[in-house]
């Protein structure tokens, strides 16, 4: 299953000019990446952050990121951009637009598919609508811990999954650490899986995750990340779920102060590029970009772990009621219907994940 708005081709790399509206982008979509990438483009002022000057850059790309400047995935994006700049002697300039400046994730994904934004760091959950294989990461309780997940991501099968987005127009560059997602609520704390029953939870836009909440008897409400705070505040939803750095940085804990660490999902973060922009690169530049993405991973993982630790301390300090889940067995049992439903579709990957469990 691939989703496409029927736009063929790409507008190629961003020329540093002002951001265009959706209609303008569609009209501008006629340029091919290959043609554009041979041009030397003048650098202009812009709203993105990059640690080096973009003065003599021949190729300029925009990278959309939903999180704030100092969030661990954003730091990973910037590390990637720095490594690309160094390895290309400043020829390739990647500007990181943090804080959702370029839009909410589903819109950004569409724009990357069209080529009007060349790169994004995004959650694999909304990518599921475009490339169904990414639904794997919405399956609950399939990884024991971060190391187990990374054994899979680094394995050939994890890399094959990353490559499978090509059919939908995305070059998968690498995975970043997503931590683990847990439930949080406004009023009724989730102490057992049965407490999810009857509560309305915001979910990311992914059928698999919608089915997970339904399996626990909850009522799933897909919505953009940027709407979650106000929806919790107004009581439109009873709760949501996310990792500690998102829960803290988006200040959801202020309006939903009951946090239950069941760590139900590890929804891989991915760094992707418009496939046509990628195809238009020379072999040398492809190597530079791919290598930089791979080399940014250990840095991002280190930042991630440190952030989870410091955010947990801050959440405790802020008086958040934290419930640790010691035995995941009843949770896994309650979620079994969703594993049964998707077991066959993802059998190959799930077998691999099981095989890597004890490694
Ligand atoms: C965060 C992901 C981010 C998603 C967000 C969400 O890093 O990419 O936008 O969750 O729940 O953990 O939508």
Coordinates of C-alpha atoms in Angstrom, one line a residue, residues 98-271:
X98 CA 13.1 22.5 14.0
X99 CA 9.9 23.0 16.0
X100 CA 7.5 22.0 13.3
X101 CA 8.2 25.2 11.3
X102 CA 7.5 23.3 8.0
X103 CA 4.3 21.7 9.2
X104 CA 2.9 18.8 11.1
X105 CA 4.3 15.4 10.3
X106 CA 1.7 14.0 7.9
X107 CA 1.9 17.2 5.8
X108 CA 5.6 17.2 5.9
X109 CA 5.7 13.5 4.7
X110 CA 3.5 14.4 1.7
X111 CA 5.8 17.3 0.9
X112 CA 8.8 15.1 1.1
X113 CA 7.1 12.6 -1.2
X114 CA 6.5 15.4 -3.7
X115 CA 10.0 16.8 -3.3
X116 CA 9.0 20.3 -2.1
X117 CA 10.8 19.5 1.2
X118 CA 13.8 17.2 0.6
X119 CA 14.4 15.6 4.0
X120 CA 12.7 15.0 7.3
X121 CA 13.2 13.2 10.5
X122 CA 9.9 11.7 11.2
X123 CA 8.1 9.1 13.3
X124 CA 7.6 5.8 11.4
X125 CA 3.9 5.8 12.6
X126 CA 2.5 8.4 10.2
X127 CA 4.8 7.0 7.5
X128 CA 2.6 3.8 7.7
X129 CA 0.0 5.4 5.6
X130 CA 2.5 5.8 2.8
X131 CA 4.6 2.7 3.2
X132 CA 2.7 -0.1 5.1
X133 CA 5.8 -1.9 6.3
X134 CA 6.4 0.8 8.9
X135 CA 3.2 -0.4 10.6
X136 CA 5.5 -3.0 12.3
X137 CA 6.7 -0.4 14.8
X138 CA 3.1 0.2 16.0
X139 CA 2.8 -3.4 17.2
X140 CA 2.9 -3.4 21.0
X141 CA 5.4 -5.2 23.3
X142 CA 7.5 -6.7 20.4
X143 CA 10.8 -5.5 21.7
X144 CA 12.2 -6.3 25.2
X145 CA 14.3 -3.2 25.4
X146 CA 16.3 -0.7 23.3
X147 CA 19.2 -3.1 22.7
X148 CA 16.8 -5.7 21.3
X149 CA 15.2 -3.1 19.0
X150 CA 18.6 -1.9 17.8
X151 CA 19.7 -5.5 17.0
X152 CA 16.7 -5.6 14.7
X153 CA 17.2 -2.1 13.2
X154 CA 20.8 -2.9 12.5
X155 CA 20.1 -6.3 11.1
X156 CA 19.6 -6.9 7.3
X157 CA 15.9 -7.2 7.9
X158 CA 15.6 -3.8 9.6
X159 CA 17.6 -2.3 6.8
X160 CA 15.4 -4.0 4.2
X161 CA 12.4 -2.4 5.9
X162 CA 14.0 1.0 5.8
X163 CA 14.7 0.5 2.1
X164 CA 11.1 -0.6 1.4
X165 CA 9.9 3.1 1.5
X166 CA 11.5 3.5 -1.9
X167 CA 8.3 2.3 -3.6
X168 CA 6.5 5.3 -2.0
X169 CA 9.2 7.8 -3.1
X170 CA 11.3 7.9 0.1
X171 CA 15.0 7.1 0.5
X172 CA 15.4 5.8 4.1
X173 CA 18.7 7.1 5.4
X174 CA 18.8 5.7 8.9
X175 CA 16.8 5.0 12.1
X176 CA 17.1 7.1 15.2
X177 CA 16.2 6.0 18.8
X178 CA 12.6 6.6 19.6
X179 CA 12.7 5.4 23.2
X180 CA 9.5 3.7 24.4
X181 CA 6.0 5.0 24.5
X182 CA 3.9 4.9 27.6
X183 CA 0.4 6.0 28.6
X184 CA -0.5 9.2 30.4
X185 CA -3.9 10.6 31.5
X186 CA -5.6 13.7 32.8
X187 CA -7.5 12.1 35.7
X188 CA -7.8 8.3 36.0
X189 CA -4.3 6.8 36.2
X190 CA -3.7 3.7 34.2
X191 CA -2.7 1.0 36.7
X192 CA -3.7 -2.1 34.8
X193 CA -4.6 -2.7 31.1
X194 CA -8.3 -2.6 32.2
X195 CA -8.0 1.0 33.1
X196 CA -7.6 1.9 29.4
X197 CA -11.2 0.8 28.9
X198 CA -13.6 3.6 28.0
X199 CA -10.9 6.3 28.0
X200 CA -10.3 8.4 24.9
X201 CA -6.6 8.4 23.8
X202 CA -4.9 10.5 21.2
X203 CA -3.0 8.2 18.8
X204 CA -0.6 8.8 15.9
X205 CA -2.1 8.3 12.5
X206 CA -1.5 4.6 12.1
X207 CA -4.1 1.8 11.7
X208 CA -2.0 -0.6 13.8
X209 CA -1.9 1.8 16.7
X210 CA -5.6 2.5 16.4
X211 CA -6.2 -1.2 16.6
X212 CA -3.9 -1.5 19.7
X213 CA -6.0 1.0 21.7
X214 CA -9.2 -0.7 20.6
X215 CA -7.8 -4.1 21.7
X216 CA -7.4 -2.6 25.2
X217 CA -11.0 -1.3 25.1
X218 CA -10.0 2.3 24.7
X219 CA -11.3 4.8 22.2
X220 CA -8.5 5.9 19.8
X221 CA -8.5 9.5 18.4
X222 CA -5.9 10.1 15.7
X223 CA -4.7 13.7 15.7
X224 CA -1.6 15.8 15.0
X225 CA 1.0 16.0 17.7
X226 CA 0.6 19.8 17.9
X227 CA -3.0 19.5 18.9
X228 CA -2.5 17.1 21.8
X229 CA -1.8 19.7 24.6
X230 CA -5.0 21.7 24.0
X231 CA -7.0 18.6 23.5
X232 CA -5.9 17.3 26.9
X233 CA -6.4 20.7 28.4
X234 CA -10.0 21.0 27.1
X235 CA -10.8 17.4 28.0
X236 CA -11.5 16.4 24.3
X237 CA -9.3 13.4 25.1
X238 CA -8.6 11.7 28.4
X239 CA -5.0 10.8 27.6
X240 CA -2.3 10.2 25.2
X241 CA 0.9 8.2 24.9
X242 CA 4.5 9.0 24.2
X243 CA 8.1 8.7 25.3
X244 CA 9.5 10.7 28.2
X245 CA 11.2 13.5 26.1
X246 CA 8.1 14.2 24.2
X247 CA 5.9 14.1 27.3
X248 CA 8.2 16.5 29.0
X249 CA 9.2 18.9 26.1
X250 CA 5.6 19.3 24.8
X251 CA 4.6 19.9 28.5
X252 CA 1.8 17.4 28.2
X253 CA 2.6 16.4 31.9
X254 CA 1.1 19.8 32.9
X255 CA -2.4 18.7 31.8
X256 CA -2.0 14.9 32.0
X257 CA 0.0 14.3 35.2
X258 CA -0.4 10.5 35.5
X259 CA 2.3 8.6 33.7
X260 CA 2.4 4.8 33.4
X261 CA 5.6 3.4 32.1
X262 CA 4.3 0.3 30.3
X263 CA 6.7 1.0 27.4
X264 CA 4.2 -0.5 24.9
X265 CA 5.9 0.6 21.7
X266 CA 9.2 1.6 20.2
X267 CA 8.1 3.5 17.1
X268 CA 11.3 3.9 15.3
X269 CA 12.3 7.5 14.3
X270 CA 13.5 7.7 10.7
X271 CA 15.5 10.1 8.6

